[in-house]
């Protein structure tokens, strides 16, 4: 089993810059990268840093293709709470990526449409880079526990933990959609490189389990360790393990 490369950074700002460094290097060698882009609070500093670098003429991303990681089922694409809208505002537009280079997940969740989506990605050679966060319940995207490493892109029921942690975005827990569509772990694991970012004390326990505990369907993020190239960026508040070598 390959070992993940773990970097423990002093704080969120340093983590965001380190993530942006990694993505910048990646884009220099692979300008037409096919990138899975997570939403959520954690990668926003990284995305802002990338946007600043583009503003300074240090980064070019116009050839990138962006793959949406996950979406609430049935939400209209122009709903401001849609994750696609969030990915557009935080990553696609600030980086000058043409709108036709964005591939949404099949939000109708129809199993045949989802299977065709996975086949199409596979035929095109898979993803080059997946930028992922981790939920406090160990999910990646909406691969909720339990999820096994062969999980395809599919419609899922959100766990109470995920509904709770998204309540702030919806005004009230009652308003959070109960179902979502997510790229499956199987597709994510075939990404050439995976960048997992985690920040803050609320992630400390789950990061520990995902990175150092047993690989288990109960912590879907733990399966990312099967990736040939997993980079983990955590800030000190989110890290409880030994100093990585
Ligand atoms: P967060 O979400 O970055 O907002 O903590 C991570 C996730 O749920 O995947």
PDB file of C-alpha atoms and ligand atoms in Angstrom:
ATOM      1  CA  UNK A   1       0.000   0.000   0.000  1.00  0.00           C
ATOM      2  CA  UNK A   2       1.528   3.387  -0.930  1.00  0.00           C
ATOM      3  CA  UNK A   3       1.913   5.827   1.993  1.00  0.00           C
ATOM      4  CA  UNK A   4       0.184   9.175   1.811  1.00  0.00           C
ATOM      5  CA  UNK A   5       2.364  12.235   1.925  1.00  0.00           C
ATOM      6  CA  UNK A   6       1.206  14.197   4.965  1.00  0.00           C
ATOM      7  CA  UNK A   7       2.104  17.818   5.571  1.00  0.00           C
ATOM      8  CA  UNK A   8       1.164  19.463   8.855  1.00  0.00           C
ATOM      9  CA  UNK A   9       1.019  23.247   8.415  1.00  0.00           C
ATOM     10  CA  UNK A  10       0.996  25.850  11.150  1.00  0.00           C
ATOM     11  CA  UNK A  11      -2.441  27.258  10.433  1.00  0.00           C
ATOM     12  CA  UNK A  12      -5.174  27.590   7.834  1.00  0.00           C
ATOM     13  CA  UNK A  13      -3.453  30.343   5.844  1.00  0.00           C
ATOM     14  CA  UNK A  14      -0.246  28.362   5.534  1.00  0.00           C
ATOM     15  CA  UNK A  15      -2.270  25.294   4.572  1.00  0.00           C
ATOM     16  CA  UNK A  16      -4.106  27.265   1.882  1.00  0.00           C
ATOM     17  CA  UNK A  17      -0.847  28.531   0.413  1.00  0.00           C
ATOM     18  CA  UNK A  18       0.694  25.055   0.492  1.00  0.00           C
ATOM     19  CA  UNK A  19      -2.371  23.686  -1.321  1.00  0.00           C
ATOM     20  CA  UNK A  20      -2.128  26.449  -3.896  1.00  0.00           C
ATOM     21  CA  UNK A  21       1.584  25.673  -4.369  1.00  0.00           C
ATOM     22  CA  UNK A  22       0.760  22.067  -5.053  1.00  0.00           C
ATOM     23  CA  UNK A  23      -2.028  22.864  -7.506  1.00  0.00           C
ATOM     24  CA  UNK A  24       0.138  25.487  -9.274  1.00  0.00           C
ATOM     25  CA  UNK A  25       2.943  22.968  -9.793  1.00  0.00           C
ATOM     26  CA  UNK A  26       0.411  20.431 -11.005  1.00  0.00           C
ATOM     27  CA  UNK A  27      -1.024  22.884 -13.541  1.00  0.00           C
ATOM     28  CA  UNK A  28       2.381  23.795 -14.885  1.00  0.00           C
ATOM     29  CA  UNK A  29       3.034  20.155 -15.799  1.00  0.00           C
ATOM     30  CA  UNK A  30      -0.586  19.410 -16.790  1.00  0.00           C
ATOM     31  CA  UNK A  31      -2.222  22.602 -18.118  1.00  0.00           C
ATOM     32  CA  UNK A  32      -5.245  20.703 -19.452  1.00  0.00           C
ATOM     33  CA  UNK A  33      -5.802  18.889 -16.132  1.00  0.00           C
ATOM     34  CA  UNK A  34      -9.144  17.260 -15.395  1.00  0.00           C
ATOM     35  CA  UNK A  35      -9.812  18.373 -11.819  1.00  0.00           C
ATOM     36  CA  UNK A  36     -12.497  17.314  -9.366  1.00  0.00           C
ATOM     37  CA  UNK A  37     -13.323  20.355  -7.281  1.00  0.00           C
ATOM     38  CA  UNK A  38     -14.843  20.061  -3.802  1.00  0.00           C
ATOM     39  CA  UNK A  39     -16.891  22.795  -2.227  1.00  0.00           C
ATOM     40  CA  UNK A  40     -17.134  23.183   1.569  1.00  0.00           C
ATOM     41  CA  UNK A  41     -15.355  25.739   3.728  1.00  0.00           C
ATOM     42  CA  UNK A  42     -11.918  24.128   3.842  1.00  0.00           C
ATOM     43  CA  UNK A  43     -10.660  24.504   0.259  1.00  0.00           C
ATOM     44  CA  UNK A  44     -11.889  28.111  -0.061  1.00  0.00           C
ATOM     45  CA  UNK A  45      -8.612  29.628   1.160  1.00  0.00           C
ATOM     46  CA  UNK A  46      -6.728  27.498  -1.354  1.00  0.00           C
ATOM     47  CA  UNK A  47      -9.046  28.641  -4.160  1.00  0.00           C
ATOM     48  CA  UNK A  48      -8.688  32.292  -3.115  1.00  0.00           C
ATOM     49  CA  UNK A  49      -4.920  31.937  -3.141  1.00  0.00           C
ATOM     50  CA  UNK A  50      -5.054  30.411  -6.646  1.00  0.00           C
ATOM     51  CA  UNK A  51      -7.228  33.318  -7.794  1.00  0.00           C
ATOM     52  CA  UNK A  52      -4.705  35.831  -6.386  1.00  0.00           C
ATOM     53  CA  UNK A  53      -1.906  34.086  -8.215  1.00  0.00           C
ATOM     54  CA  UNK A  54      -3.879  34.181 -11.436  1.00  0.00           C
ATOM     55  CA  UNK A  55      -4.496  37.901 -10.838  1.00  0.00           C
ATOM     56  CA  UNK A  56      -0.738  38.401 -10.553  1.00  0.00           C
ATOM     57  CA  UNK A  57      -0.201  36.519 -13.808  1.00  0.00           C
ATOM     58  CA  UNK A  58       1.448  33.579 -12.042  1.00  0.00           C
ATOM     59  CA  UNK A  59      -1.126  30.954 -12.935  1.00  0.00           C
ATOM     60  CA  UNK A  60      -2.967  29.937 -16.080  1.00  0.00           C
ATOM     61  CA  UNK A  61      -5.980  27.616 -15.831  1.00  0.00           C
ATOM     62  CA  UNK A  62      -8.015  28.280 -18.982  1.00  0.00           C
ATOM     63  CA  UNK A  63      -7.433  24.748 -20.291  1.00  0.00           C
ATOM     64  CA  UNK A  64      -8.552  23.002 -17.115  1.00  0.00           C
ATOM     65  CA  UNK A  65     -11.725  20.914 -17.092  1.00  0.00           C
ATOM     66  CA  UNK A  66     -13.608  21.068 -13.785  1.00  0.00           C
ATOM     67  CA  UNK A  67     -15.672  18.136 -12.526  1.00  0.00           C
ATOM     68  CA  UNK A  68     -18.244  18.892  -9.896  1.00  0.00           C
ATOM     69  CA  UNK A  69     -17.784  16.520  -6.949  1.00  0.00           C
ATOM     70  CA  UNK A  70     -21.305  16.385  -5.573  1.00  0.00           C
ATOM     71  CA  UNK A  71     -24.695  18.075  -5.571  1.00  0.00           C
ATOM     72  CA  UNK A  72     -27.987  18.056  -3.748  1.00  0.00           C
ATOM     73  CA  UNK A  73     -30.496  15.946  -5.635  1.00  0.00           C
ATOM     74  CA  UNK A  74     -32.987  17.815  -7.741  1.00  0.00           C
ATOM     75  CA  UNK A  75     -31.682  21.324  -7.016  1.00  0.00           C
ATOM     76  CA  UNK A  76     -31.888  23.849  -9.866  1.00  0.00           C
ATOM     77  CA  UNK A  77     -28.419  24.708 -11.223  1.00  0.00           C
ATOM     78  CA  UNK A  78     -29.116  28.430 -10.777  1.00  0.00           C
ATOM     79  CA  UNK A  79     -30.194  28.009  -7.127  1.00  0.00           C
ATOM     80  CA  UNK A  80     -27.626  29.971  -5.135  1.00  0.00           C
ATOM     81  CA  UNK A  81     -27.375  27.103  -2.656  1.00  0.00           C
ATOM     82  CA  UNK A  82     -26.390  24.617  -5.350  1.00  0.00           C
ATOM     83  CA  UNK A  83     -22.887  23.248  -4.999  1.00  0.00           C
ATOM     84  CA  UNK A  84     -22.368  23.821  -8.715  1.00  0.00           C
ATOM     85  CA  UNK A  85     -23.015  27.528  -8.211  1.00  0.00           C
ATOM     86  CA  UNK A  86     -20.566  27.520  -5.307  1.00  0.00           C
ATOM     87  CA  UNK A  87     -17.875  25.784  -7.402  1.00  0.00           C
ATOM     88  CA  UNK A  88     -18.437  28.312 -10.196  1.00  0.00           C
ATOM     89  CA  UNK A  89     -18.162  31.323  -7.878  1.00  0.00           C
ATOM     90  CA  UNK A  90     -15.170  30.073  -5.899  1.00  0.00           C
ATOM     91  CA  UNK A  91     -13.087  28.229  -8.505  1.00  0.00           C
ATOM     92  CA  UNK A  92     -14.272  28.352 -12.107  1.00  0.00           C
ATOM     93  CA  UNK A  93     -14.866  32.094 -12.518  1.00  0.00           C
ATOM     94  CA  UNK A  94     -11.945  33.409 -10.419  1.00  0.00           C
ATOM     95  CA  UNK A  95      -9.581  31.148 -12.358  1.00  0.00           C
ATOM     96  CA  UNK A  96     -10.921  32.179 -15.747  1.00  0.00           C
ATOM     97  CA  UNK A  97     -12.026  28.683 -16.724  1.00  0.00           C
ATOM     98  CA  UNK A  98     -14.529  28.823 -19.600  1.00  0.00           C
ATOM     99  CA  UNK A  99     -18.042  27.799 -18.440  1.00  0.00           C
ATOM    100  CA  UNK A 100     -18.200  25.042 -21.052  1.00  0.00           C
ATOM    101  CA  UNK A 101     -15.269  23.326 -19.352  1.00  0.00           C
ATOM    102  CA  UNK A 102     -17.383  22.452 -16.297  1.00  0.00           C
ATOM    103  CA  UNK A 103     -18.877  18.970 -16.027  1.00  0.00           C
ATOM    104  CA  UNK A 104     -21.777  18.726 -13.566  1.00  0.00           C
ATOM    105  CA  UNK A 105     -22.627  15.491 -11.747  1.00  0.00           C
ATOM    106  CA  UNK A 106     -25.835  13.922 -13.055  1.00  0.00           C
ATOM    107  CA  UNK A 107     -28.155  15.501 -10.513  1.00  0.00           C
ATOM    108  CA  UNK A 108     -31.209  13.468 -11.462  1.00  0.00           C
ATOM    109  CA  UNK A 109     -29.425  10.529  -9.799  1.00  0.00           C
ATOM    110  CA  UNK A 110     -30.780   8.057 -12.353  1.00  0.00           C
ATOM    111  CA  UNK A 111     -28.569   4.923 -12.027  1.00  0.00           C
ATOM    112  CA  UNK A 112     -28.122   4.564 -15.798  1.00  0.00           C
ATOM    113  CA  UNK A 113     -27.181   8.243 -16.234  1.00  0.00           C
ATOM    114  CA  UNK A 114     -24.708   7.927 -13.337  1.00  0.00           C
ATOM    115  CA  UNK A 115     -23.188   4.740 -14.821  1.00  0.00           C
ATOM    116  CA  UNK A 116     -22.849   6.441 -18.204  1.00  0.00           C
ATOM    117  CA  UNK A 117     -21.159   9.407 -16.493  1.00  0.00           C
ATOM    118  CA  UNK A 118     -18.589   7.042 -14.904  1.00  0.00           C
ATOM    119  CA  UNK A 119     -18.004   5.222 -18.223  1.00  0.00           C
ATOM    120  CA  UNK A 120     -17.504   8.514 -20.019  1.00  0.00           C
ATOM    121  CA  UNK A 121     -14.940   9.716 -17.452  1.00  0.00           C
ATOM    122  CA  UNK A 122     -13.175   6.358 -17.671  1.00  0.00           C
ATOM    123  CA  UNK A 123     -13.073   6.495 -21.491  1.00  0.00           C
ATOM    124  CA  UNK A 124     -11.560   9.991 -21.291  1.00  0.00           C
ATOM    125  CA  UNK A 125      -8.786   8.682 -19.018  1.00  0.00           C
ATOM    126  CA  UNK A 126     -10.160   9.462 -15.553  1.00  0.00           C
ATOM    127  CA  UNK A 127      -9.401  12.493 -13.403  1.00  0.00           C
ATOM    128  CA  UNK A 128      -5.924  13.968 -13.045  1.00  0.00           C
ATOM    129  CA  UNK A 129      -6.428  15.662  -9.695  1.00  0.00           C
ATOM    130  CA  UNK A 130      -9.162  15.526  -7.062  1.00  0.00           C
ATOM    131  CA  UNK A 131      -9.240  18.320  -4.467  1.00  0.00           C
ATOM    132  CA  UNK A 132     -11.214  16.942  -1.545  1.00  0.00           C
ATOM    133  CA  UNK A 133     -12.282  17.861   1.977  1.00  0.00           C
ATOM    134  CA  UNK A 134     -13.365  15.461   4.693  1.00  0.00           C
ATOM    135  CA  UNK A 135     -16.601  15.547   6.661  1.00  0.00           C
ATOM    136  CA  UNK A 136     -16.642  15.031  10.405  1.00  0.00           C
ATOM    137  CA  UNK A 137     -18.311  11.698   9.671  1.00  0.00           C
ATOM    138  CA  UNK A 138     -15.449  10.692   7.351  1.00  0.00           C
ATOM    139  CA  UNK A 139     -17.280  11.329   4.097  1.00  0.00           C
ATOM    140  CA  UNK A 140     -15.556  12.496   0.915  1.00  0.00           C
ATOM    141  CA  UNK A 141     -17.920  14.228  -1.434  1.00  0.00           C
ATOM    142  CA  UNK A 142     -21.181  12.685  -0.293  1.00  0.00           C
ATOM    143  CA  UNK A 143     -19.725   9.196  -0.054  1.00  0.00           C
ATOM    144  CA  UNK A 144     -21.355   8.815   3.322  1.00  0.00           C
ATOM    145  CA  UNK A 145     -20.414   6.054   5.753  1.00  0.00           C
ATOM    146  CA  UNK A 146     -20.599   3.225   4.967  1.00  0.00           C
ATOM    147  CA  UNK A 147     -19.072   3.531   1.452  1.00  0.00           C
ATOM    148  CA  UNK A 148     -16.819   0.957  -0.083  1.00  0.00           C
ATOM    149  CA  UNK A 149     -13.953   1.675  -2.461  1.00  0.00           C
ATOM    150  CA  UNK A 150     -15.865   0.332  -5.455  1.00  0.00           C
ATOM    151  CA  UNK A 151     -18.773   2.764  -4.913  1.00  0.00           C
ATOM    152  CA  UNK A 152     -19.856   4.307  -8.250  1.00  0.00           C
ATOM    153  CA  UNK A 153     -21.283   7.746  -8.888  1.00  0.00           C
ATOM    154  CA  UNK A 154     -24.771   7.538  -7.418  1.00  0.00           C
ATOM    155  CA  UNK A 155     -27.705   8.986  -5.529  1.00  0.00           C
ATOM    156  CA  UNK A 156     -27.224   8.816  -1.738  1.00  0.00           C
ATOM    157  CA  UNK A 157     -29.207   9.542   1.395  1.00  0.00           C
ATOM    158  CA  UNK A 158     -27.417  12.097   3.540  1.00  0.00           C
ATOM    159  CA  UNK A 159     -26.540  11.075   7.081  1.00  0.00           C
ATOM    160  CA  UNK A 160     -27.858  13.176   9.997  1.00  0.00           C
ATOM    161  CA  UNK A 161     -24.255  14.443  10.541  1.00  0.00           C
ATOM    162  CA  UNK A 162     -24.055  15.795   6.982  1.00  0.00           C
ATOM    163  CA  UNK A 163     -27.525  17.326   7.194  1.00  0.00           C
ATOM    164  CA  UNK A 164     -26.485  19.019  10.454  1.00  0.00           C
ATOM    165  CA  UNK A 165     -23.208  20.347   9.130  1.00  0.00           C
ATOM    166  CA  UNK A 166     -24.938  21.861   6.098  1.00  0.00           C
ATOM    167  CA  UNK A 167     -27.784  23.441   8.072  1.00  0.00           C
ATOM    168  CA  UNK A 168     -26.048  26.830   8.239  1.00  0.00           C
ATOM    169  CA  UNK A 169     -26.107  27.075   4.443  1.00  0.00           C
ATOM    170  CA  UNK A 170     -29.857  26.430   4.366  1.00  0.00           C
ATOM    171  CA  UNK A 171     -31.033  28.586   7.258  1.00  0.00           C
ATOM    172  CA  UNK A 172     -32.394  25.609   9.159  1.00  0.00           C
ATOM    173  CA  UNK A 173     -31.751  21.892   9.403  1.00  0.00           C
ATOM    174  CA  UNK A 174     -35.285  21.218   8.153  1.00  0.00           C
ATOM    175  CA  UNK A 175     -34.493  22.853   4.816  1.00  0.00           C
ATOM    176  CA  UNK A 176     -31.409  20.796   3.968  1.00  0.00           C
ATOM    177  CA  UNK A 177     -32.134  18.366   1.114  1.00  0.00           C
ATOM    178  CA  UNK A 178     -32.067  14.751   2.252  1.00  0.00           C
ATOM    179  CA  UNK A 179     -30.483  13.304  -0.868  1.00  0.00           C
ATOM    180  CA  UNK A 180     -27.506  14.087  -3.049  1.00  0.00           C
ATOM    181  CA  UNK A 181     -25.508  12.752  -5.976  1.00  0.00           C
ATOM    182  CA  UNK A 182     -21.786  12.213  -5.556  1.00  0.00           C
ATOM    183  CA  UNK A 183     -18.886  11.031  -7.643  1.00  0.00           C
ATOM    184  CA  UNK A 184     -18.168   7.580  -6.221  1.00  0.00           C
ATOM    185  CA  UNK A 185     -15.056   6.530  -4.340  1.00  0.00           C
ATOM    186  CA  UNK A 186     -14.162   4.264  -7.276  1.00  0.00           C
ATOM    187  CA  UNK A 187     -13.805   7.206  -9.665  1.00  0.00           C
ATOM    188  CA  UNK A 188     -11.960   9.320  -7.072  1.00  0.00           C
ATOM    189  CA  UNK A 189      -9.499   6.506  -6.422  1.00  0.00           C
ATOM    190  CA  UNK A 190      -8.621   6.376 -10.081  1.00  0.00           C
ATOM    191  CA  UNK A 191      -7.628  10.054  -9.995  1.00  0.00           C
ATOM    192  CA  UNK A 192      -3.897  10.330 -10.720  1.00  0.00           C
ATOM    193  CA  UNK A 193      -3.388  12.538  -7.647  1.00  0.00           C
ATOM    194  CA  UNK A 194      -5.649  13.245  -4.688  1.00  0.00           C
ATOM    195  CA  UNK A 195      -5.238  16.301  -2.481  1.00  0.00           C
ATOM    196  CA  UNK A 196      -7.109  16.017   0.820  1.00  0.00           C
ATOM    197  CA  UNK A 197      -7.347  19.153   2.944  1.00  0.00           C
ATOM    198  CA  UNK A 198      -8.538  19.386   6.552  1.00  0.00           C
ATOM    199  CA  UNK A 199      -8.450  22.216   9.040  1.00  0.00           C
ATOM    200  CA  UNK A 200      -9.451  22.893  12.625  1.00  0.00           C
ATOM    201  CA  UNK A 201     -10.041  20.982  15.834  1.00  0.00           C
ATOM    202  CA  UNK A 202     -13.436  19.690  14.719  1.00  0.00           C
ATOM    203  CA  UNK A 203     -11.646  17.515  12.131  1.00  0.00           C
ATOM    204  CA  UNK A 204      -8.908  16.259  14.425  1.00  0.00           C
ATOM    205  CA  UNK A 205     -10.500  12.965  15.407  1.00  0.00           C
ATOM    206  CA  UNK A 206     -11.726  12.001  11.940  1.00  0.00           C
ATOM    207  CA  UNK A 207      -8.410  12.926  10.281  1.00  0.00           C
ATOM    208  CA  UNK A 208      -6.684  10.641  12.745  1.00  0.00           C
ATOM    209  CA  UNK A 209      -9.047   7.788  11.915  1.00  0.00           C
ATOM    210  CA  UNK A 210      -8.889   8.393   8.151  1.00  0.00           C
ATOM    211  CA  UNK A 211      -5.116   8.667   7.926  1.00  0.00           C
ATOM    212  CA  UNK A 212      -3.855   6.384  10.693  1.00  0.00           C
ATOM    213  CA  UNK A 213      -6.755   4.074  11.567  1.00  0.00           C
ATOM    214  CA  UNK A 214      -7.927   0.956   9.753  1.00  0.00           C
ATOM    215  CA  UNK A 215      -9.208   1.377   6.206  1.00  0.00           C
ATOM    216  CA  UNK A 216     -12.895   0.857   6.627  1.00  0.00           C
ATOM    217  CA  UNK A 217     -16.184   1.611   4.881  1.00  0.00           C
ATOM    218  CA  UNK A 218     -17.219   3.370   8.115  1.00  0.00           C
ATOM    219  CA  UNK A 219     -14.616   6.069   7.365  1.00  0.00           C
ATOM    220  CA  UNK A 220     -14.899   6.463   3.584  1.00  0.00           C
ATOM    221  CA  UNK A 221     -11.914   8.862   3.490  1.00  0.00           C
ATOM    222  CA  UNK A 222      -9.680   6.077   4.843  1.00  0.00           C
ATOM    223  CA  UNK A 223     -10.034   4.318   1.478  1.00  0.00           C
ATOM    224  CA  UNK A 224      -8.221   7.216  -0.195  1.00  0.00           C
ATOM    225  CA  UNK A 225      -5.028   5.646   1.151  1.00  0.00           C
ATOM    226  CA  UNK A 226      -5.337   3.084  -1.663  1.00  0.00           C
ATOM    227  CA  UNK A 227      -4.523   5.927  -4.077  1.00  0.00           C
ATOM    228  CA  UNK A 228      -1.077   5.805  -5.665  1.00  0.00           C
ATOM    229  CA  UNK A 229      -0.603   9.504  -4.937  1.00  0.00           C
ATOM    230  CA  UNK A 230      -2.477  10.852  -1.923  1.00  0.00           C
ATOM    231  CA  UNK A 231      -1.296  14.162  -0.458  1.00  0.00           C
ATOM    232  CA  UNK A 232      -2.822  15.208   2.843  1.00  0.00           C
ATOM    233  CA  UNK A 233      -2.580  18.806   3.995  1.00  0.00           C
ATOM    234  CA  UNK A 234      -3.721  19.469   7.539  1.00  0.00           C
ATOM    235  CA  UNK A 235      -3.215  22.346   9.893  1.00  0.00           C
ATOM    236  CA  UNK A 236      -1.839  21.724  13.353  1.00  0.00           C
ATOM    237  CA  UNK A 237      -5.279  22.077  14.933  1.00  0.00           C
ATOM    238  CA  UNK A 238      -6.539  19.144  12.844  1.00  0.00           C
ATOM    239  CA  UNK A 239      -3.551  16.885  13.490  1.00  0.00           C
ATOM    240  CA  UNK A 240      -3.185  14.595  16.457  1.00  0.00           C
ATOM    241  CA  UNK A 241      -0.705  12.112  15.024  1.00  0.00           C
ATOM    242  CA  UNK A 242       3.044  11.854  15.279  1.00  0.00           C
ATOM    243  CA  UNK A 243       5.133  14.373  13.350  1.00  0.00           C
ATOM    244  CA  UNK A 244       5.059  12.946   9.811  1.00  0.00           C
ATOM    245  CA  UNK A 245       8.440  11.892   8.380  1.00  0.00           C
TER     246      UNK A 245
HETATM  247  P1  LIG B   1     -15.961  21.591   5.212  1.00  0.00           P
HETATM  248  O1  LIG B   1     -16.674  20.328   4.571  1.00  0.00           O
HETATM  249  O2  LIG B   1     -14.749  21.859   4.376  1.00  0.00           O
HETATM  250  O3  LIG B   1     -16.988  22.665   5.119  1.00  0.00           O
HETATM  251  O4  LIG B   1     -15.582  21.228   6.604  1.00  0.00           O
HETATM  252  C1  LIG B   1     -15.925  19.205   4.288  1.00  0.00           C
HETATM  253  C2  LIG B   1     -16.841  18.102   3.820  1.00  0.00           C
HETATM  254  O5  LIG B   1     -17.929  17.937   4.374  1.00  0.00           O
HETATM  255  O6  LIG B   1     -16.444  17.377   2.908  1.00  0.00           O
END
